[in-house]
XYZ file of N, CA and C in Angstrom:
567
model
N 0.810 -1.180 0.000
C 0.000 0.000 0.000
C 0.859 1.253 0.000
N 0.407 2.156 -0.761
C 1.166 3.389 -0.882
C 0.614 4.429 0.091
N 1.514 5.066 0.805
C 1.080 6.085 1.769
C 1.130 7.460 1.115
N 0.119 8.276 1.450
C 0.100 9.621 0.900
C 0.579 10.599 1.962
N 1.262 11.594 1.539
C 1.765 12.615 2.468
C 0.638 13.605 2.780
N 0.537 13.960 4.031
C -0.466 14.941 4.433
C 0.104 16.327 4.211
N -0.630 17.125 3.488
C -0.173 18.478 3.215
C -1.167 19.459 3.828
N -0.648 20.531 4.456
C -1.580 21.529 4.998
C -2.259 22.289 3.873
N -3.504 22.707 4.146
C -4.243 23.479 3.161
C -3.667 24.893 3.121
N -3.683 25.513 1.977
C -3.173 26.886 1.907
C -4.098 27.844 2.646
N -3.515 28.885 3.197
C -4.290 29.908 3.905
C -5.123 30.677 2.890
N -6.283 31.184 3.330
C -7.075 31.982 2.397
C -6.283 33.199 1.949
N -6.289 33.453 0.663
C -5.527 34.572 0.127
C -4.105 34.199 -0.206
N -3.660 33.053 0.247
C -2.306 32.593 -0.053
C -2.288 31.863 -1.379
N -1.136 31.792 -1.955
C -1.022 31.105 -3.237
C -0.892 29.618 -2.988
N -1.646 28.815 -3.706
C -1.555 27.375 -3.486
C -0.212 26.801 -3.910
N 0.517 27.494 -4.719
C 1.807 26.980 -5.173
C 2.916 27.271 -4.198
N 2.619 27.881 -3.080
C 3.665 28.177 -2.102
C 4.459 29.397 -2.490
N 3.823 30.432 -3.071
C 4.518 31.643 -3.495
C 5.062 32.454 -2.328
N 4.466 32.365 -1.134
C 4.956 33.108 0.034
C 5.202 32.146 1.171
N 6.093 32.508 2.013
C 6.372 31.711 3.203
C 5.208 31.851 4.173
N 4.831 30.826 4.912
C 3.760 30.972 5.895
C 4.202 31.897 7.032
N 3.283 32.758 7.474
C 3.577 33.657 8.587
C 4.171 34.978 8.152
N 4.376 35.182 6.853
C 4.948 36.448 6.392
C 3.915 37.326 5.720
N 2.648 37.045 5.943
C 1.603 37.870 5.343
C 1.704 39.281 5.908
N 1.494 40.264 5.061
C 1.640 41.663 5.468
C 0.418 42.120 6.234
N 0.662 42.836 7.300
C -0.402 43.482 8.057
C -0.072 44.965 8.074
N -0.636 45.741 7.188
C -0.210 47.137 7.061
C -0.588 48.007 8.257
N -1.623 47.646 8.998
C -2.074 48.508 10.087
C -1.426 48.172 11.437
N -0.736 47.062 11.527
C -0.173 46.635 12.810
C 0.896 47.607 13.303
N 1.708 48.134 12.415
C 2.776 49.049 12.834
C 2.190 50.336 13.402
N 1.123 50.854 12.787
C 0.496 52.074 13.301
C -0.115 51.840 14.675
N -0.740 50.692 14.858
C -1.339 50.377 16.147
C -0.272 50.276 17.242
N 0.831 49.603 16.929
C 1.923 49.502 17.896
C 2.456 50.877 18.242
N 2.579 51.747 17.243
C 3.068 53.104 17.477
C 2.133 53.886 18.393
N 0.833 53.751 18.184
C -0.133 54.449 19.041
C -0.074 53.924 20.468
N 0.026 52.616 20.615
C 0.108 52.032 21.958
C 1.360 52.501 22.681
N 2.471 52.505 21.975
C 3.728 52.945 22.569
C 3.646 54.416 22.963
N 3.081 55.249 22.087
C 2.927 56.673 22.389
C 2.035 56.887 23.616
N 0.924 56.153 23.710
C 0.015 56.291 24.851
C 0.693 55.844 26.148
N 1.450 54.752 26.082
C 2.144 54.270 27.274
C 3.206 55.269 27.735
N 3.957 55.829 26.800
C 4.982 56.804 27.161
C 4.357 58.078 27.715
N 3.239 58.520 27.144
C 2.557 59.709 27.652
C 2.041 59.469 29.075
N 1.451 58.308 29.328
C 0.980 57.976 30.670
C 2.121 57.932 31.673
N 3.237 57.379 31.272
C 4.410 57.329 32.136
C 4.923 58.730 32.434
N 4.940 59.602 31.437
C 5.385 60.978 31.626
C 4.464 61.723 32.595
N 3.154 61.608 32.398
C 2.202 62.289 33.278
C 2.315 61.766 34.702
N 2.423 60.456 34.876
C 2.582 59.882 36.207
C 3.847 60.357 36.885
N 4.934 60.435 36.142
C 6.202 60.907 36.706
C 6.096 62.357 37.152
N 5.468 63.188 36.330
C 5.317 64.603 36.686
C 4.470 64.739 37.950
N 3.382 63.977 38.044
C 2.527 64.058 39.237
C 3.263 63.598 40.494
N 4.011 62.525 40.375
C 4.739 62.027 41.544
C 5.826 63.006 41.961
N 6.552 63.553 40.996
C 7.631 64.482 41.333
C 7.100 65.809 41.875
N 5.898 66.196 41.472
C 5.335 67.446 41.992
C 4.672 67.237 43.348
N 4.581 65.999 43.797
C 4.034 65.731 45.128
C 2.524 65.586 45.155
N 1.898 65.438 44.028
C 0.450 65.295 43.973
C 0.133 63.814 43.849
N -0.580 63.279 44.822
C -1.029 61.902 44.733
C -2.236 61.817 43.822
N -2.385 60.725 43.100
C -3.493 60.604 42.163
C -4.834 60.590 42.879
N -4.913 60.047 44.084
C -6.181 59.974 44.800
C -6.570 61.257 45.494
N -5.654 62.204 45.652
C -5.967 63.407 46.410
C -6.240 64.613 45.547
N -6.302 64.437 44.234
C -6.575 65.570 43.367
C -8.009 66.024 43.600
N -8.199 67.231 44.047
C -9.534 67.785 44.252
C -10.195 67.386 45.550
N -9.495 66.780 46.489
C -10.102 66.356 47.746
C -10.035 67.474 48.773
N -11.017 67.536 49.619
C -11.052 68.509 50.699
C -10.881 67.750 52.005
N -9.887 68.075 52.774
C -9.684 67.434 54.061
C -10.485 68.226 55.085
N -11.472 67.584 55.661
C -12.374 68.264 56.570
C -11.666 68.460 57.912
N -11.527 69.698 58.318
C -10.942 70.015 59.608
C -9.470 70.374 59.539
N -8.770 69.959 58.514
C -7.344 70.230 58.434
C -7.068 71.664 58.007
N -7.978 72.301 57.267
C -7.754 73.686 56.877
C -7.807 74.584 58.110
N -8.633 74.219 59.076
C -8.694 74.974 60.328
C -7.358 74.889 61.052
N -6.730 73.731 60.996
C -5.432 73.554 61.634
C -4.409 74.494 61.016
N -4.416 74.594 59.699
C -3.479 75.492 59.023
C -3.766 76.946 59.395
N -5.051 77.322 59.510
C -5.409 78.686 59.916
C -4.916 78.984 61.332
N -5.089 78.028 62.232
C -4.635 78.224 63.608
C -3.119 78.378 63.681
N -2.412 77.605 62.867
C -0.953 77.716 62.862
C -0.515 79.077 62.325
N -1.203 79.576 61.278
C -0.873 80.896 60.747
C -1.149 81.976 61.775
N -2.260 81.862 62.511
C -2.589 82.851 63.533
C -1.555 82.850 64.650
N -1.095 81.666 65.027
C -0.112 81.568 66.102
C 1.211 82.206 65.693
N 1.581 82.074 64.420
C 2.832 82.667 63.948
C 2.710 84.176 63.788
N 1.513 84.643 63.423
C 1.329 86.071 63.177
C 1.157 86.871 64.463
N 0.580 86.289 65.505
C 0.344 87.036 66.748
C 1.647 87.168 67.528
N 1.913 88.360 68.029
C 3.152 88.535 68.806
C 3.017 87.818 70.149
N 4.062 87.137 70.508
C 4.040 86.431 71.797
C 4.429 87.412 72.908
N 4.195 87.000 74.124
C 4.520 87.854 75.279
C 6.024 88.090 75.318
N 6.420 89.292 75.649
C 7.846 89.616 75.694
C 8.507 88.912 76.863
N 9.790 88.718 76.734
C 10.516 88.009 77.786
C 10.605 88.839 79.055
N 10.733 90.159 78.910
C 10.839 91.040 80.068
C 9.763 92.121 79.967
N 8.558 91.854 80.451
C 7.522 92.867 80.336
C 7.839 94.059 81.238
N 7.480 95.217 80.744
C 7.731 96.419 81.543
C 6.709 96.488 82.667
N 7.094 97.005 83.829
C 6.174 97.027 84.948
C 4.995 97.973 84.719
N 5.143 98.962 83.839
C 4.049 99.909 83.637
C 2.932 99.339 82.763
N 3.234 98.346 81.924
C 2.189 97.769 81.080
C 1.982 96.309 81.448
N 0.947 96.034 82.226
C 0.694 94.632 82.567
C 0.204 93.876 81.328
N 0.732 92.694 81.159
C 0.318 91.884 80.010
C -0.644 90.820 80.486
N -1.714 90.684 79.734
C -2.694 89.632 80.044
C -2.186 88.322 79.461
N -2.465 87.244 80.137
C -2.032 85.961 79.578
C -2.714 85.724 78.225
N -1.962 85.140 77.310
C -2.502 84.891 75.975
C -3.640 83.882 76.057
N -4.783 84.223 75.448
C -5.920 83.305 75.471
C -5.733 82.276 74.369
N -5.955 81.023 74.681
C -5.767 80.002 73.660
C -6.843 80.126 72.580
N -6.489 79.740 71.387
C -7.441 79.773 70.275
C -8.535 78.743 70.534
N -9.753 79.027 70.100
C -10.827 78.054 70.297
C -10.516 76.763 69.552
N -10.914 75.661 70.160
C -10.645 74.357 69.562
C -11.515 74.171 68.325
N -10.926 73.654 67.262
C -11.652 73.408 66.023
C -12.080 71.948 65.963
N -13.254 71.725 65.401
C -13.774 70.364 65.303
C -13.321 69.722 63.997
N -13.221 68.405 64.002
C -12.879 67.650 62.808
C -13.612 66.312 62.827
N -13.916 65.807 61.622
C -14.507 64.475 61.496
C -13.470 63.447 61.068
N -12.310 63.898 60.630
C -11.261 62.964 60.218
C -11.620 62.240 58.937
N -12.073 62.985 57.931
C -12.374 62.371 56.651
C -12.066 63.335 55.523
N -11.968 62.794 54.330
C -11.728 63.586 53.133
C -12.950 63.448 52.251
N -13.403 64.571 51.681
C -14.625 64.544 50.888
C -14.483 65.417 49.652
N -15.206 65.060 48.613
C -15.307 65.840 47.387
C -16.782 66.031 47.085
N -17.085 66.926 46.146
C -18.471 67.135 45.764
C -19.014 65.860 45.127
N -20.208 65.461 45.561
C -20.839 64.271 45.000
C -21.425 64.602 43.634
N -21.795 63.573 42.873
C -22.348 63.759 41.544
C -23.625 64.576 41.617
N -24.475 64.264 42.572
C -25.694 65.045 42.787
C -25.451 65.896 44.023
N -26.396 65.954 44.939
C -26.232 66.728 46.175
C -25.466 65.897 47.200
N -24.701 66.565 48.055
C -23.991 65.882 49.126
C -22.490 65.941 48.946
N -21.804 65.407 49.940
C -20.343 65.339 49.930
C -19.935 63.873 49.920
N -19.217 63.465 48.898
C -18.776 62.088 48.741
C -17.522 61.860 49.570
N -17.568 60.862 50.443
C -16.426 60.529 51.297
C -15.438 59.716 50.467
N -14.209 60.250 50.303
C -13.181 59.544 49.537
C -12.082 58.989 50.435
N -12.098 59.357 51.701
C -11.103 58.836 52.630
C -11.552 59.031 54.061
N -11.333 58.021 54.887
C -11.688 58.087 56.303
C -10.424 57.798 57.100
N -10.073 58.699 57.999
C -8.865 58.529 58.808
C -9.141 57.536 59.925
N -8.231 56.581 60.072
C -8.346 55.557 61.099
C -7.229 55.774 62.092
N -7.428 55.962 63.333
C -8.701 56.168 64.023
C -9.163 57.600 63.830
N -10.441 57.810 63.967
C -10.990 59.148 63.829
C -12.475 59.142 64.120
N -13.076 60.318 64.294
C -14.504 60.389 64.609
C -15.399 59.819 63.506
N -15.042 60.048 62.239
C -15.837 59.506 61.139
C -15.782 57.991 61.097
N -14.609 57.440 61.349
C -14.447 55.986 61.379
C -15.230 55.385 62.540
N -15.166 56.041 63.700
C -15.890 55.540 64.877
C -17.404 55.596 64.656
N -17.876 56.570 63.875
C -19.314 56.688 63.610
C -19.789 55.636 62.619
N -18.889 55.102 61.808
C -19.270 54.082 60.843
C -19.224 54.547 59.399
N -18.632 55.703 59.131
C -18.513 56.178 57.756
C -17.468 55.358 57.014
N -17.753 55.061 55.761
C -16.809 54.333 54.921
C -16.659 55.081 53.606
N -15.595 54.758 52.901
C -15.342 55.383 51.607
C -16.478 55.044 50.656
N -16.987 56.057 49.964
C -18.096 55.851 49.035
C -19.420 56.346 49.578
N -19.494 56.613 50.885
C -20.716 57.174 51.472
C -20.887 58.619 51.009
N -22.137 59.075 50.945
C -22.429 60.463 50.594
C -23.127 61.091 51.789
N -22.514 62.137 52.364
C -23.120 62.848 53.494
C -24.151 63.831 52.954
N -25.387 63.710 53.437
C -26.478 64.567 52.971
C -26.856 65.624 53.988
N -26.667 65.325 55.285
C -27.013 66.289 56.329
C -26.054 66.126 57.496
N -25.700 67.262 58.092
C -24.839 67.306 59.276
C -25.672 67.987 60.344
N -26.273 67.183 61.222
C -27.234 67.727 62.183
C -28.463 68.178 61.415
N -28.815 69.461 61.545
C -29.959 69.996 60.793
C -29.524 70.760 59.549
N -28.239 70.766 59.276
C -27.704 71.493 58.131
C -27.649 70.573 56.918
N -28.271 70.992 55.827
C -28.244 70.230 54.586
C -26.875 70.413 53.922
N -26.324 69.330 53.417
C -25.011 69.344 52.782
C -25.194 69.166 51.283
N -24.804 70.192 50.501
C -24.891 70.114 49.044
C -23.527 69.929 48.390
N -22.456 70.231 49.116
C -21.111 70.104 48.548
C -20.120 69.849 49.676
N -18.882 69.582 49.305
C -17.827 69.360 50.301
C -17.563 70.641 51.085
N -17.715 71.799 50.435
C -17.502 73.076 51.126
C -18.578 73.289 52.202
N -19.822 72.885 51.910
C -20.888 72.975 52.921
C -20.549 72.108 54.128
N -20.027 70.915 53.870
C -19.650 70.022 54.969
C -18.519 70.638 55.789
N -17.530 71.231 55.132
C -16.407 71.845 55.852
C -16.899 72.987 56.741
N -17.825 73.804 56.235
C -18.370 74.901 57.050
C -19.177 74.371 58.230
N -19.962 73.321 58.007
C -20.774 72.751 59.090
C -19.882 72.151 60.173
N -18.819 71.473 59.773
C -17.905 70.874 60.760
C -17.179 71.974 61.526
N -16.820 73.057 60.849
C -16.118 74.163 61.517
C -17.004 74.821 62.575
N -18.321 74.839 62.355
C -19.244 75.431 63.330
C -19.577 74.481 64.476
N -19.287 73.198 64.319
C -19.642 72.206 65.342
C -18.773 72.366 66.580
N -19.322 71.934 67.711
C -18.561 71.948 68.967
C -17.906 70.592 69.161
N -16.603 70.559 69.392
C -15.923 69.279 69.614
C -16.458 68.587 70.859
N -16.626 67.292 70.768
C -17.070 66.507 71.913
C -18.573 66.396 72.050
N -19.332 67.102 71.224
C -20.788 67.043 71.283
C -21.280 66.219 70.102
N -22.069 65.181 70.366
C -22.555 64.286 69.317
C -23.418 65.007 68.298
N -23.309 64.598 67.054
C -24.073 65.191 65.957
C -24.600 64.052 65.081
N -25.806 64.216 64.548
C -26.408 63.195 63.707
C -26.058 63.464 62.248
N -25.572 62.430 61.563
C -25.215 62.519 60.149
C -26.212 61.690 59.342
N -26.744 62.267 58.280
C -27.589 61.506 57.364
C -26.717 61.104 56.187
N -26.663 59.785 55.923
C -25.719 59.230 54.964
C -26.466 58.374 53.939
N -26.059 58.497 52.666
C -26.524 57.573 51.630
C -25.349 56.668 51.297
N -25.535 55.379 51.503
C -24.461 54.423 51.240
C -24.347 54.158 49.745
N -23.250 53.558 49.352
C -22.997 53.239 47.952
C -24.074 52.311 47.400
N -24.623 51.452 48.259
C -25.661 50.520 47.829
C -27.002 51.206 47.595
N -27.143 52.471 48.022
C -28.380 53.203 47.820
C -29.210 53.365 49.080
N -28.864 52.670 50.156
C -29.613 52.762 51.405
C -29.238 54.015 52.193
N -30.185 54.514 52.964
C -29.969 55.706 53.790
C -29.821 55.269 55.245
N -29.038 56.018 56.008
C -28.811 55.698 57.416
C -28.467 56.977 58.163
N -28.847 57.012 59.429
C -28.452 58.125 60.291
C -27.423 57.598 61.278
N -26.283 58.256 61.314
C -25.180 57.871 62.199
C -24.931 59.004 63.176
N -24.389 58.669 64.339
C -24.031 59.676 65.323
C -22.520 59.750 65.399
N -21.997 60.958 65.188
C -20.553 61.167 65.248
C -20.255 62.203 66.318
N -19.121 62.058 66.952
C -18.660 63.020 67.957
C -17.409 63.675 67.384
N -17.556 64.924 66.860
C -16.387 65.580 66.255
C -15.237 65.692 67.252
N -14.043 65.481 66.752
C -12.855 65.550 67.588
C -12.249 66.942 67.587
N -11.122 67.063 68.259
C -10.429 68.339 68.391
C -9.170 68.279 67.551
N -8.907 69.354 66.802
C -7.656 69.469 66.059
C -6.622 70.021 67.028
N -5.538 69.266 67.244
C -4.503 69.728 68.162
C -3.222 70.012 67.412
């Protein structure tokens, strides 16, 4: 019996006589695609490098740290106010310097939500927001009786709060459910 050799079928578009080597078919658009991918990757690397070198974290772009701006204001006030002189003159009695009022903080970072409210993007552990049960992705809708429409509204409401006094927060969770939590704002030291 005579055995026949098995031959592979020619590829569609290929010459049956073996005019081209297999695997050398031209793909005219592949080089352009590779070039675009390489350009996009290099651009992303460049942007990431610039952000890292400038000290901007990708997650903190546009975030408002609730309560920390008050800390910076207090530090500026302390540097700007003249301290008591080392040798006060006997003719001018100096009153003891009154401490600045304590500022309240919730220990969270928030940005403006898509609709109304302040979207929580970070919760400091440990902190008053964490102790109350706030998690990343929650949207704060009310701080006590104050309606919250943006992160700036939340920052103003927290600044007016008294540290150590419980406050009710109305929260919309990522799942869509609503909940009221009780938080006790802390003191910025």
